[in-house]
CSV table of C-alpha atoms in Angstrom, one decimal:
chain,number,residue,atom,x,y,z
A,87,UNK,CA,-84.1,68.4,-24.2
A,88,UNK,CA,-82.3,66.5,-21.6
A,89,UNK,CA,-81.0,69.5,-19.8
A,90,UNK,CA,-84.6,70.5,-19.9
A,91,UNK,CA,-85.7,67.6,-18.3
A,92,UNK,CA,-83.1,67.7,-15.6
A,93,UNK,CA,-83.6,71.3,-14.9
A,94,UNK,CA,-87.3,70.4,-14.4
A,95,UNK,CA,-86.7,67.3,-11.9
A,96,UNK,CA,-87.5,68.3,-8.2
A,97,UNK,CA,-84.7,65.8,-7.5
A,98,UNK,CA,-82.0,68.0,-8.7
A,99,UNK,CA,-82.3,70.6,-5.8
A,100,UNK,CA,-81.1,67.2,-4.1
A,101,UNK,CA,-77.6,67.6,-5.6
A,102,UNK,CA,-76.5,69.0,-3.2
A,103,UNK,CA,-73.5,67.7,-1.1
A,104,UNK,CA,-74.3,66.2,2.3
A,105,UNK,CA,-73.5,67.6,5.3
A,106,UNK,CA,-69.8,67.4,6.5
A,107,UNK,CA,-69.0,64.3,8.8
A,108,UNK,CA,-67.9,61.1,9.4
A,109,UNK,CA,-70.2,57.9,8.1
A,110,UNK,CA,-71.3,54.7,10.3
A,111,UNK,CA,-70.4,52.3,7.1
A,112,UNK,CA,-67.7,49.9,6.0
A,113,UNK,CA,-67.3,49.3,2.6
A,114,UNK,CA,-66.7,45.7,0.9
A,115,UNK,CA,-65.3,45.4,-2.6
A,116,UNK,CA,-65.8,42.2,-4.4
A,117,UNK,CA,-63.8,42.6,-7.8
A,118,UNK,CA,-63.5,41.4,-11.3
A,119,UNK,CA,-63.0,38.0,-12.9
A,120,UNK,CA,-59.5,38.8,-12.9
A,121,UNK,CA,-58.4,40.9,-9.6
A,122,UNK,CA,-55.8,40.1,-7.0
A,123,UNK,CA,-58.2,40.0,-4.7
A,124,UNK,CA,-56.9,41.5,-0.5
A,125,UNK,CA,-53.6,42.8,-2.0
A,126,UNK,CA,-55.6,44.7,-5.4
A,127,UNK,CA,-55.4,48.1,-6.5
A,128,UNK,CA,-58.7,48.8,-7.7
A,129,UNK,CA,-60.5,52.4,-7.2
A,130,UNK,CA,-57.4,52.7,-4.7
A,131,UNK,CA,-57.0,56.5,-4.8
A,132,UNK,CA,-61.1,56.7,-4.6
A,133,UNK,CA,-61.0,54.5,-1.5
A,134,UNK,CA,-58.3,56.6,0.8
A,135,UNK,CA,-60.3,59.7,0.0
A,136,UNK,CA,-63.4,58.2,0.9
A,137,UNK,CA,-61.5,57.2,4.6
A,138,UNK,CA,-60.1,60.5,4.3
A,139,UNK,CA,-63.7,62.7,3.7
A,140,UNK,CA,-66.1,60.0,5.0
A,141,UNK,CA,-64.4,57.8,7.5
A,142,UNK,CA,-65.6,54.6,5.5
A,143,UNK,CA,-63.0,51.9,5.9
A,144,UNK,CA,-62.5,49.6,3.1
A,145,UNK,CA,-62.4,46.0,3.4
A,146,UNK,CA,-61.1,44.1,0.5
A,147,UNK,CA,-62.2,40.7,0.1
A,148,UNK,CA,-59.8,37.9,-1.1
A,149,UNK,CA,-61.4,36.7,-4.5
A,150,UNK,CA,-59.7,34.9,-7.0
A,151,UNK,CA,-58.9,34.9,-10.9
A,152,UNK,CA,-61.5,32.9,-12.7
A,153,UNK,CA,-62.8,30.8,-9.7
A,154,UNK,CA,-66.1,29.6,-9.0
A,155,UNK,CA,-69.3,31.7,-7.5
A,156,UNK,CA,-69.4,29.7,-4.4
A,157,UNK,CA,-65.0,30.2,-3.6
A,158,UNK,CA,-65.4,33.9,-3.9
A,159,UNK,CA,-68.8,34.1,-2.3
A,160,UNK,CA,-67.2,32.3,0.8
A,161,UNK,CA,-63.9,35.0,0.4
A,162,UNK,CA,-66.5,38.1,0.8
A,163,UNK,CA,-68.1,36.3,3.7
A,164,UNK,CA,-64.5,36.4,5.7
A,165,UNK,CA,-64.4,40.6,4.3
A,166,UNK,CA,-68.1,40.9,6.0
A,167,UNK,CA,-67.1,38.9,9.3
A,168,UNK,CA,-64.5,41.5,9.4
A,169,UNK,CA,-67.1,44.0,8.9
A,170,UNK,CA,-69.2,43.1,11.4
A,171,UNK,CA,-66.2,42.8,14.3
A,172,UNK,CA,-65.7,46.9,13.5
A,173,UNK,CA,-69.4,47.0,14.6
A,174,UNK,CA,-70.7,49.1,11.6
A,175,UNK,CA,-73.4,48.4,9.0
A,176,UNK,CA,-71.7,47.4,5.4
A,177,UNK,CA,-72.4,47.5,1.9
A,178,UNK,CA,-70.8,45.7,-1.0
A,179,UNK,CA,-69.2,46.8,-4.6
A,180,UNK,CA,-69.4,44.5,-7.0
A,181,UNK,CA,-67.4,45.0,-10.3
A,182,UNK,CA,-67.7,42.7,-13.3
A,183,UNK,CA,-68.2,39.1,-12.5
A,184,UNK,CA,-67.4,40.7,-9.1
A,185,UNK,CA,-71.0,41.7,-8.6
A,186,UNK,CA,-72.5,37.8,-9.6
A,187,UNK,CA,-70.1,36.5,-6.5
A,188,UNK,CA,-71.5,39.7,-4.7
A,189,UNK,CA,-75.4,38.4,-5.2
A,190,UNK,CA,-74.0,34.4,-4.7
A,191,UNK,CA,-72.8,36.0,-1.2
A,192,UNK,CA,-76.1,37.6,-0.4
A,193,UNK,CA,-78.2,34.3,-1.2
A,194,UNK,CA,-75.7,31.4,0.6
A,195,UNK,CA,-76.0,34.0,3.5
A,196,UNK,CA,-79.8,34.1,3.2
A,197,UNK,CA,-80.0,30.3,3.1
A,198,UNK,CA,-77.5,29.9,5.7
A,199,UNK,CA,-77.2,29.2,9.3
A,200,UNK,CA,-77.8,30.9,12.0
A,201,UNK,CA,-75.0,32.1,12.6
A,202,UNK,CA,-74.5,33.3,8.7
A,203,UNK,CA,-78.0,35.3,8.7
A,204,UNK,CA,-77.2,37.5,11.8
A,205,UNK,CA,-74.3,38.2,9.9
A,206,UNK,CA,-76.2,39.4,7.0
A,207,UNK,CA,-79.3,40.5,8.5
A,208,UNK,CA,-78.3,42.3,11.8
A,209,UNK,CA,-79.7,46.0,12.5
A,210,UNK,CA,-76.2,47.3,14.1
A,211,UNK,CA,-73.8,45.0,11.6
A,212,UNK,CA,-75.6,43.7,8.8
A,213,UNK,CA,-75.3,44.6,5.4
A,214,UNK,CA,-77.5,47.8,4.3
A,215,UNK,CA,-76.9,48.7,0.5
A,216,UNK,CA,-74.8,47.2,-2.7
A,217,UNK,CA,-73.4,49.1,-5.8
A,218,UNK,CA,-72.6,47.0,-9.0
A,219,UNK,CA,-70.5,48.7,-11.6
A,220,UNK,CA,-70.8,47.2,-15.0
A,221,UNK,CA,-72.1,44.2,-13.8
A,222,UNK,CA,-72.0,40.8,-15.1
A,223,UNK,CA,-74.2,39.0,-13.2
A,224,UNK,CA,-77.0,38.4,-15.9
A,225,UNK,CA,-73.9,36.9,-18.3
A,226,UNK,CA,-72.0,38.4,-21.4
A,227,UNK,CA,-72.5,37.6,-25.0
A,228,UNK,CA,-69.1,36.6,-24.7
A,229,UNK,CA,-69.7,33.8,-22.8
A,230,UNK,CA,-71.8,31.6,-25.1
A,231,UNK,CA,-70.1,33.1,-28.6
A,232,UNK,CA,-66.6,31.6,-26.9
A,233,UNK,CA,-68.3,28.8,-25.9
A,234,UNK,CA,-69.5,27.8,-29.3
A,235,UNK,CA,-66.2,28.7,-30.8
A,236,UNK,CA,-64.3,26.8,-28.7
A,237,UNK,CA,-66.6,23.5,-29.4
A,238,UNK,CA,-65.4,24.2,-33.1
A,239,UNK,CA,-61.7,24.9,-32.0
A,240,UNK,CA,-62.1,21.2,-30.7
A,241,UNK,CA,-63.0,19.8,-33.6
A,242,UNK,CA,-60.6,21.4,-35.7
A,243,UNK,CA,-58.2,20.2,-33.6
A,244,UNK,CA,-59.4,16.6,-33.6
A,245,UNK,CA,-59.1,16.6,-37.7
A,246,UNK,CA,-55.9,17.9,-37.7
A,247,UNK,CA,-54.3,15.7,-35.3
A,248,UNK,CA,-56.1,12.4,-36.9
A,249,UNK,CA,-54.5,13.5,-40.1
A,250,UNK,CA,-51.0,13.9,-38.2
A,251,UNK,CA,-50.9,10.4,-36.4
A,252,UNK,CA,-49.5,8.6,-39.7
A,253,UNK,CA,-46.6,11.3,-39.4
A,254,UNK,CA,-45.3,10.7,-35.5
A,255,UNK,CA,-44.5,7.5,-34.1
A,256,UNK,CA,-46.6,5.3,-31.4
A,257,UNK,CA,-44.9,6.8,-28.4
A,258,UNK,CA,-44.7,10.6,-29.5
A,259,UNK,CA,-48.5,10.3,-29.5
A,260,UNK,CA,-48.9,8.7,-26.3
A,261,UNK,CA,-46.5,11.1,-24.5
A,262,UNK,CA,-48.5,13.9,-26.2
A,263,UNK,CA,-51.6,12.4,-25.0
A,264,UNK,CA,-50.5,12.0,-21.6
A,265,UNK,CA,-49.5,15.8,-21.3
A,266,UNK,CA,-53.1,17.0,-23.2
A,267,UNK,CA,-54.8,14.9,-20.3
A,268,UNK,CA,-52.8,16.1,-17.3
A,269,UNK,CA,-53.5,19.9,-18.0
A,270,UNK,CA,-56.9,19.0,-18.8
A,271,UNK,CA,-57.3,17.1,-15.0
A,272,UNK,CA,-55.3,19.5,-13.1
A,273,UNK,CA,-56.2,21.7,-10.3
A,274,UNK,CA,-55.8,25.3,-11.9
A,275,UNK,CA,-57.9,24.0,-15.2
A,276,UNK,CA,-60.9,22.8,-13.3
A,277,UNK,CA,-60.9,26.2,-11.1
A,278,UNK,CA,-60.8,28.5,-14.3
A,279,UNK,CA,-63.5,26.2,-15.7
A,280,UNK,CA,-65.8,26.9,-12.9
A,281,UNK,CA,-65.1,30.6,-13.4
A,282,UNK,CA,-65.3,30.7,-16.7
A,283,UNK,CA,-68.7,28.8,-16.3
A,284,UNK,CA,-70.5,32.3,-14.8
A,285,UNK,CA,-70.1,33.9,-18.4
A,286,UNK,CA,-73.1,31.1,-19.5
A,287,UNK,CA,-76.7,31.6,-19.6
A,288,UNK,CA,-77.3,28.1,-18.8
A,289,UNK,CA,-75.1,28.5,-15.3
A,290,UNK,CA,-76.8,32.0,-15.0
A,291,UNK,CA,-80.6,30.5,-15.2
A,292,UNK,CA,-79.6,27.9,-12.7
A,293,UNK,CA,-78.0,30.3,-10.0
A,294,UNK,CA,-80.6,33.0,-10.4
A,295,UNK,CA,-83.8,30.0,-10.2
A,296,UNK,CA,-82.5,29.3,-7.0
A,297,UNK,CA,-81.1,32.9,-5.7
A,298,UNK,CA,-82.9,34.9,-3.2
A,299,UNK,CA,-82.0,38.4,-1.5
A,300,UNK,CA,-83.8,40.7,0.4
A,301,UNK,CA,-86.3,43.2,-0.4
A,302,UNK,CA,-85.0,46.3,1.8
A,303,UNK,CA,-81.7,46.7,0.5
A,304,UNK,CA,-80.9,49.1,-2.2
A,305,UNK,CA,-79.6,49.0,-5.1
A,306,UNK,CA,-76.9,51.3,-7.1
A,307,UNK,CA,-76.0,50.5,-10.7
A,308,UNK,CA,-73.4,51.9,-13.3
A,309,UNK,CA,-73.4,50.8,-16.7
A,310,UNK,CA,-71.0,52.6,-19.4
A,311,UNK,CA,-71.2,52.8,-23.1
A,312,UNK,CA,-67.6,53.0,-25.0
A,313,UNK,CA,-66.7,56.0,-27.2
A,314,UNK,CA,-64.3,55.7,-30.3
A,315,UNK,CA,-62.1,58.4,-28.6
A,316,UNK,CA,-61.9,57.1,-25.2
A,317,UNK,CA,-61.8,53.0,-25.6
A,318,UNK,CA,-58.3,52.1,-24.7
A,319,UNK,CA,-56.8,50.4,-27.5
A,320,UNK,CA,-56.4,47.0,-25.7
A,321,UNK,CA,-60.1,47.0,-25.6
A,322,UNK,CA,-60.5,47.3,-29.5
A,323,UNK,CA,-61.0,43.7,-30.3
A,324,UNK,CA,-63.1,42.8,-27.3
A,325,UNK,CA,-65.9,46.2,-28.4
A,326,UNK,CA,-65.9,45.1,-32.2
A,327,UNK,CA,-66.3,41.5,-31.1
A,328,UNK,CA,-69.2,42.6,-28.6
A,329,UNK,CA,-70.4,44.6,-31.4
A,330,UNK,CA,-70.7,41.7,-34.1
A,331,UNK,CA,-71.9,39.1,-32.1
A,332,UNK,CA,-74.8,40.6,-30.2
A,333,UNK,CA,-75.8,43.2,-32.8
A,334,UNK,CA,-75.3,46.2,-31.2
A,335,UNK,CA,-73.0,48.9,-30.2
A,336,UNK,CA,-74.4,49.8,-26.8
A,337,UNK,CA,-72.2,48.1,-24.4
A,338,UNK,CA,-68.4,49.0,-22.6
A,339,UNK,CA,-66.9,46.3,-24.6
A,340,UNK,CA,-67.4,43.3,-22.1
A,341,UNK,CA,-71.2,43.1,-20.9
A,342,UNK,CA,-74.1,44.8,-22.9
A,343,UNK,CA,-76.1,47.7,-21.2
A,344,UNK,CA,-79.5,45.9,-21.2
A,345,UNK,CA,-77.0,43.1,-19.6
A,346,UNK,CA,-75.4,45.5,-17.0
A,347,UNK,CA,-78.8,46.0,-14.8
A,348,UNK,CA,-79.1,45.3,-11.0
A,349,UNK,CA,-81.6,42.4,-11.2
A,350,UNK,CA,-81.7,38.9,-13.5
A,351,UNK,CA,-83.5,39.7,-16.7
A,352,UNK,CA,-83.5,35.7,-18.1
A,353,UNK,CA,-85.4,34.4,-15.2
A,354,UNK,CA,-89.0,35.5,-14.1
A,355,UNK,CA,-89.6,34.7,-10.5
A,356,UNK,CA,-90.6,36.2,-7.0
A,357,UNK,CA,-87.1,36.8,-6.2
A,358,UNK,CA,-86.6,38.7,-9.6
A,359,UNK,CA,-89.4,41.0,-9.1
A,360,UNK,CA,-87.7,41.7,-5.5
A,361,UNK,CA,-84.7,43.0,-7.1
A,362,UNK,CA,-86.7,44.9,-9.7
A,363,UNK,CA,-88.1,46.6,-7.3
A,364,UNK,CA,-84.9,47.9,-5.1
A,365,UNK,CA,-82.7,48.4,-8.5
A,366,UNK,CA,-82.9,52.3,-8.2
A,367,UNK,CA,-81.0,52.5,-12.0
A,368,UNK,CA,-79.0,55.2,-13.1
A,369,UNK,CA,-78.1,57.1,-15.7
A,370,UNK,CA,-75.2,55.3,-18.7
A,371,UNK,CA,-72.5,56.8,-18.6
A,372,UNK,CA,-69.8,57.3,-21.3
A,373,UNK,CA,-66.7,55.1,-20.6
A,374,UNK,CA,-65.3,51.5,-21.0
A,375,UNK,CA,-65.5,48.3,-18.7
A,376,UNK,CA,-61.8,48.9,-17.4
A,377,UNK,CA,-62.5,52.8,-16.3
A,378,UNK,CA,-62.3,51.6,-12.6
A,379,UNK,CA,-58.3,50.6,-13.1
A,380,UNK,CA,-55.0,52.5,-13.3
A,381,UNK,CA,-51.9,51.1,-12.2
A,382,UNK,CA,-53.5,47.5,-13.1
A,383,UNK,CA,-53.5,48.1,-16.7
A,384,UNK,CA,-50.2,50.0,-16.7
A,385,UNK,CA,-48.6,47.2,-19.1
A,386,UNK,CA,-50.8,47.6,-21.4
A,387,UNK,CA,-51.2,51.1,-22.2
A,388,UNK,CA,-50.2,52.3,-25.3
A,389,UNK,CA,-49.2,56.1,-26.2
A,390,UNK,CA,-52.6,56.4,-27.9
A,391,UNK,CA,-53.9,55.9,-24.7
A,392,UNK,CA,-51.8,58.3,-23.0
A,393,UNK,CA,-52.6,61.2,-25.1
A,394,UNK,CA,-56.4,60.4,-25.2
A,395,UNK,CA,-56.6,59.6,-21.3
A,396,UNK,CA,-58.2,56.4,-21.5
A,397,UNK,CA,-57.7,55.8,-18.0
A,398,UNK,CA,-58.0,58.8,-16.6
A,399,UNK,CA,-61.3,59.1,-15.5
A,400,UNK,CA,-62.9,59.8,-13.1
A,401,UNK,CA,-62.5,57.4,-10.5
A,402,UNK,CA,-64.3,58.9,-7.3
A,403,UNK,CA,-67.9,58.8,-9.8
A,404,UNK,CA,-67.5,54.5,-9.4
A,405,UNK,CA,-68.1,55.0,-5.1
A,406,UNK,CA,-68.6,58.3,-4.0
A,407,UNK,CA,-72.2,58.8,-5.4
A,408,UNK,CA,-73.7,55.7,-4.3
A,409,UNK,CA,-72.2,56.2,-0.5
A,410,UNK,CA,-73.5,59.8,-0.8
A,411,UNK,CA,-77.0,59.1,-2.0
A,412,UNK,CA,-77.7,56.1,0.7
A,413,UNK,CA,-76.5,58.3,3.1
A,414,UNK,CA,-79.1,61.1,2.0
A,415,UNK,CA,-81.7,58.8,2.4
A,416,UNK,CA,-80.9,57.2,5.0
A,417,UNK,CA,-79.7,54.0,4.6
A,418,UNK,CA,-76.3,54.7,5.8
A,419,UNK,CA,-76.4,56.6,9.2
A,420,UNK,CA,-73.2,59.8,10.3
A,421,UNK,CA,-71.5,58.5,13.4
A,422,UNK,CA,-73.2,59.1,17.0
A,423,UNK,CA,-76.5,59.3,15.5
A,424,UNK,CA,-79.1,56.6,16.9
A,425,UNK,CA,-82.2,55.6,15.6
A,426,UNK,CA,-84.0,56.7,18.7
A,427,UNK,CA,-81.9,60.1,18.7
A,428,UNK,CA,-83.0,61.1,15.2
A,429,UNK,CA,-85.6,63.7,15.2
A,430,UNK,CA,-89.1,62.5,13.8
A,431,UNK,CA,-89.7,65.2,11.3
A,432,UNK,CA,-93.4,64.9,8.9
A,433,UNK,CA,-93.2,64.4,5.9
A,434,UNK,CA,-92.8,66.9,3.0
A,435,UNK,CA,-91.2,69.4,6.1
A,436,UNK,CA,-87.5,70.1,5.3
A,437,UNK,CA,-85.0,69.1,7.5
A,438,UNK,CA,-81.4,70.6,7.6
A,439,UNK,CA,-80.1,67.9,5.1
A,440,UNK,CA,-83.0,68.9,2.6
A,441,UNK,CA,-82.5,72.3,1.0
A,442,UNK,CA,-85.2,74.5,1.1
A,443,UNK,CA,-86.9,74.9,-2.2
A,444,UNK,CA,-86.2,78.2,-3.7
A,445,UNK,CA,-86.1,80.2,-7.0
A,446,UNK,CA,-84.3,77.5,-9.7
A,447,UNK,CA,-80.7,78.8,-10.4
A,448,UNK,CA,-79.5,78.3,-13.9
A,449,UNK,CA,-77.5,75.2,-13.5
A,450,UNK,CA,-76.9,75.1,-17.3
């Protein structure tokens, strides 16, 4: 049935690779919740053949581990003013939490000054497309189950410690106190807080009630659901607990597939119905949440994930497509082509980059 339906789709005979050249398009990554931001490794064998094939240059921007929306949204901004110095149109991937500071970015750009739109907004040097791979920017069920059990690790805690204080004398209790409260004020705990705080759908309703984006730039999405045979086996506990706690199976063991789509789907607004309406979808695909890593997760690979090749995936399928199909339509232009050199061709007439339609070959 489905290769039926895919034979039958006039937009197969589109499959077909683009023309051989050289891209006017800089790419920005904005990574995980966890990432090494400038100096990462992420999709980095996918990236140099992309510069290789495409002549897309790859600008990594300096996000950090568990900070807030508005820190990495402001690191992405310094990738994109580097983007705009090169004098090419960009687009942004977002992966994980990655793709909430990616659509943060977009609206403090919006909203911003002058100086900030042009950035955004400019015809030669503005941004043109996004791609969000397993995103989490509509939350994870993880985020409010952790929440709730870390209220009742709290309490817990607070019994058993009442129950120790007839044990441990006046100043043991103080200097334990005193050390309890200083990691609890400190710098690093208040910045993973305000990371952390992007998992929760209260945060999440806030940001996207006040988000707002722009209604001609596309939207590419991937969202994976885990196999038995191919989950790594560091990612065993995370799936069962994703599994358990929101009921259902269908998700790459971090954020849910009804979860991992390119527009907020727990807020109703004009700005929602903006992204609906550019969220070109995709296909779910058969892999885990960590498929876009490989030398990152070297520490924790185990030989069961050696011999079924948990990582090694496809890695070109996370940018390649979504560079490929804007540039089909498009949205991203081939080097020393100008708007007024294009040839006006009507529509429904082929050009050279559309196939003539012919006799179907059996692609099955």
């Amino acid at each position: 049935m489905e290769r039926e339906q895919i034979r039958n789709d006039p937009l197969v005979r589109m499959l077909i690779s683009n023309e051989p050249g050289h891209y006017n398009f800089t790419l920005i990554t904005a990574m995980g919740v966890i990432t090494e931001g400038k100096k990462g490794m992420e999709l980095q064998d996918a990236i140099e053949r992309l510069e290789k094939e495409r002549g897309v240059v790859t600008i990594r921007s300096d996000t950090g581990t568990a900070r807030s929306f508005d820190y990495n949204a402001s690191k992405i901004e310094e990738a994109a003013e580097l983007a705009v110095q090169m004098k090419r149109p960009y687009g942004i991937v977002g992966y994980s939490q990655g793709c909430a500071n990616e659509m943060h970015f977009e609206s403090m750009m919006l909203s911003g000054t002058p100086d900030q739109q042009k950035i955004f907004t400019s015809q030669d040097c503005g941004m043109v497309c996004r791609q969000l791979l397993f995103s989490a920017a509509n939350g994870s069920v993880h985020g409010p189950a952790g929440e709730a059990k870390v209220h009742k690790l709290i309490t817990m805690s607070e019994d058993f410690f009442k129950y120790q204080q007839g044990y441990f004398s006046r100043a043991f209790i103080s200097s334990t106190l005193e050390a309890v409260n200083g990691i609890l004020d400190s710098s690093g705990f208040h910045k993973l807080m305000g990371g952390m705080q992007g998992f929760l759908p209260d945060y999440l309703k806030s940001f996207w009630g006040e988000a707002q984006h722009l209604p001609h730039i596309p939207t590419c999405v991937i969202r994976g659901v885990l196999e038995p045979h191919t989950t790594p086996e560091s990612l065993d506990m995370l799936s069962n607990q994703l599994t358990k706690q929101s009921g259902s199976s269908l998700h790459d063991s971090q954020v849910h597939v009804y979860d991992a789509v390119g527009h907020p789907i727990y807020v109703r607004n004009r700005n929602m119905r903006i992204l609906k309406a550019s969220d070109m979808g995709g296909a779910i695909q058969r892999t885990h949440h960590w498929s876009p890593l490989s030398e990152e997760v070297e520490y924790v690979k185990t030989n069961r994930d050696v011999l079924q090749a948990s990582f090694d995936c496809a890695k070109d399928r996370h940018i390649f497509p979504f560079v490929d199909v804007n540039a089909r339509f498009g949205i991203i232009r081939y080097v020393g082509v100008k708007e007024e050199d294009k040839e006006v061709v009507p529509f429904g007439l082929p050009t050279l980059s559309t196939p003539l339609p012919g006799k179907h070959k059996n692609l099955m």
